[in-house]
PDB file of C-alpha atoms in Angstrom:
ATOM      1  CA  UNK A   1     109.460 123.514 -88.664  1.00  0.00           C
ATOM      2  CA  UNK A   2     109.962 126.937 -90.245  1.00  0.00           C
ATOM      3  CA  UNK A   3     113.127 127.374 -88.241  1.00  0.00           C
ATOM      4  CA  UNK A   4     114.584 124.131 -89.672  1.00  0.00           C
ATOM      5  CA  UNK A   5     113.796 125.382 -93.206  1.00  0.00           C
ATOM      6  CA  UNK A   6     115.605 128.617 -92.597  1.00  0.00           C
ATOM      7  CA  UNK A   7     118.606 126.999 -91.002  1.00  0.00           C
ATOM      8  CA  UNK A   8     118.953 124.443 -93.860  1.00  0.00           C
ATOM      9  CA  UNK A   9     118.600 127.224 -96.370  1.00  0.00           C
ATOM     10  CA  UNK A  10     121.505 129.019 -94.745  1.00  0.00           C
ATOM     11  CA  UNK A  11     123.513 125.802 -94.675  1.00  0.00           C
ATOM     12  CA  UNK A  12     122.710 125.272 -98.427  1.00  0.00           C
ATOM     13  CA  UNK A  13     123.698 128.797 -99.340  1.00  0.00           C
ATOM     14  CA  UNK A  14     126.940 128.547 -97.283  1.00  0.00           C
ATOM     15  CA  UNK A  15     127.893 125.195 -98.836  1.00  0.00           C
ATOM     16  CA  UNK A  16     127.149 126.411-102.321  1.00  0.00           C
ATOM     17  CA  UNK A  17     129.255 129.547-101.742  1.00  0.00           C
ATOM     18  CA  UNK A  18     132.223 127.574-100.389  1.00  0.00           C
ATOM     19  CA  UNK A  19     132.203 124.823-102.994  1.00  0.00           C
ATOM     20  CA  UNK A  20     131.684 127.098-105.958  1.00  0.00           C
ATOM     21  CA  UNK A  21     134.501 129.365-104.731  1.00  0.00           C
ATOM     22  CA  UNK A  22     136.722 126.247-104.465  1.00  0.00           C
ATOM     23  CA  UNK A  23     135.823 125.367-108.079  1.00  0.00           C
ATOM     24  CA  UNK A  24     134.171 122.162-107.030  1.00  0.00           C
ATOM     25  CA  UNK A  25     130.827 122.832-108.789  1.00  0.00           C
ATOM     26  CA  UNK A  26     129.469 119.295-108.639  1.00  0.00           C
ATOM     27  CA  UNK A  27     129.294 119.422-104.866  1.00  0.00           C
ATOM     28  CA  UNK A  28     128.091 123.012-105.057  1.00  0.00           C
ATOM     29  CA  UNK A  29     125.117 121.835-107.088  1.00  0.00           C
ATOM     30  CA  UNK A  30     124.043 119.516-104.253  1.00  0.00           C
ATOM     31  CA  UNK A  31     123.948 122.463-101.922  1.00  0.00           C
ATOM     32  CA  UNK A  32     121.967 124.576-104.379  1.00  0.00           C
ATOM     33  CA  UNK A  33     119.484 121.674-104.497  1.00  0.00           C
ATOM     34  CA  UNK A  34     119.358 121.605-100.743  1.00  0.00           C
ATOM     35  CA  UNK A  35     118.634 125.308-100.691  1.00  0.00           C
ATOM     36  CA  UNK A  36     115.893 125.023-103.233  1.00  0.00           C
ATOM     37  CA  UNK A  37     114.240 122.110-101.398  1.00  0.00           C
ATOM     38  CA  UNK A  38     114.068 123.987 -98.155  1.00  0.00           C
ATOM     39  CA  UNK A  39     113.133 127.362 -99.828  1.00  0.00           C
ATOM     40  CA  UNK A  40     110.104 125.519-101.352  1.00  0.00           C
ATOM     41  CA  UNK A  41     109.320 124.007 -97.955  1.00  0.00           C
ATOM     42  CA  UNK A  42     109.501 127.356 -96.326  1.00  0.00           C
ATOM     43  CA  UNK A  43     107.090 128.890 -98.874  1.00  0.00           C
ATOM     44  CA  UNK A  44     104.819 125.852 -98.410  1.00  0.00           C
ATOM     45  CA  UNK A  45     104.758 126.440 -94.656  1.00  0.00           C
ATOM     46  CA  UNK A  46     104.006 130.120 -95.263  1.00  0.00           C
ATOM     47  CA  UNK A  47     100.729 129.180 -96.977  1.00  0.00           C
ATOM     48  CA  UNK A  48     101.354 128.236-100.571  1.00  0.00           C
ATOM     49  CA  UNK A  49     100.596 124.535-100.678  1.00  0.00           C
ATOM     50  CA  UNK A  50     100.785 124.411-104.544  1.00  0.00           C
ATOM     51  CA  UNK A  51     104.589 124.440-104.202  1.00  0.00           C
ATOM     52  CA  UNK A  52     104.721 120.953-102.798  1.00  0.00           C
ATOM     53  CA  UNK A  53     105.097 119.508-106.295  1.00  0.00           C
ATOM     54  CA  UNK A  54     107.934 121.900-106.980  1.00  0.00           C
ATOM     55  CA  UNK A  55     109.585 120.867-103.709  1.00  0.00           C
ATOM     56  CA  UNK A  56     109.189 117.233-104.864  1.00  0.00           C
ATOM     57  CA  UNK A  57     110.884 118.084-108.138  1.00  0.00           C
ATOM     58  CA  UNK A  58     113.795 119.718-106.331  1.00  0.00           C
ATOM     59  CA  UNK A  59     114.142 116.679-104.010  1.00  0.00           C
ATOM     60  CA  UNK A  60     114.092 114.299-106.988  1.00  0.00           C
ATOM     61  CA  UNK A  61     116.722 116.258-108.944  1.00  0.00           C
ATOM     62  CA  UNK A  62     118.954 116.686-105.947  1.00  0.00           C
ATOM     63  CA  UNK A  63     118.745 112.963-105.126  1.00  0.00           C
ATOM     64  CA  UNK A  64     119.541 111.929-108.682  1.00  0.00           C
ATOM     65  CA  UNK A  65     122.521 114.233-108.767  1.00  0.00           C
ATOM     66  CA  UNK A  66     123.691 112.928-105.396  1.00  0.00           C
ATOM     67  CA  UNK A  67     123.394 109.336-106.592  1.00  0.00           C
ATOM     68  CA  UNK A  68     125.365 110.139-109.843  1.00  0.00           C
ATOM     69  CA  UNK A  69     128.129 111.709-107.757  1.00  0.00           C
ATOM     70  CA  UNK A  70     128.215 108.733-105.399  1.00  0.00           C
ATOM     71  CA  UNK A  71     128.408 106.272-108.253  1.00  0.00           C
ATOM     72  CA  UNK A  72     131.130 108.334-109.954  1.00  0.00           C
ATOM     73  CA  UNK A  73     133.225 108.532-106.768  1.00  0.00           C
ATOM     74  CA  UNK A  74     132.976 104.778-106.121  1.00  0.00           C
ATOM     75  CA  UNK A  75     133.896 103.889-109.617  1.00  0.00           C
ATOM     76  CA  UNK A  76     136.757 106.338-109.564  1.00  0.00           C
ATOM     77  CA  UNK A  77     138.206 105.084-106.327  1.00  0.00           C
ATOM     78  CA  UNK A  78     137.699 101.369-107.056  1.00  0.00           C
ATOM     79  CA  UNK A  79     138.494 101.163-110.782  1.00  0.00           C
ATOM     80  CA  UNK A  80     140.370 104.386-111.475  1.00  0.00           C
ATOM     81  CA  UNK A  81     137.914 105.572-114.068  1.00  0.00           C
ATOM     82  CA  UNK A  82     137.044 109.283-114.334  1.00  0.00           C
ATOM     83  CA  UNK A  83     133.447 110.478-115.037  1.00  0.00           C
ATOM     84  CA  UNK A  84     132.426 113.819-116.349  1.00  0.00           C
ATOM     85  CA  UNK A  85     130.945 115.945-113.601  1.00  0.00           C
TER      86      UNK A  85
END
């Protein structure tokens, strides 16, 4: 399981780097959240179980941001409204 944490941390860092470089910061924030979730999971596997609550917070914030972006994209495509992101 530790290997999955490391690979998803690399994926999160790569996605954040690419999307922030492309000036698409809303998507970059999702990848930062992914990185934080798996960094907390890695530390939890390493023997610090107190960080499980922090991992839960990172998961919650990342999921809320992802739902906001999903809602904004659907409304933008279907109704033509723009949302601040």
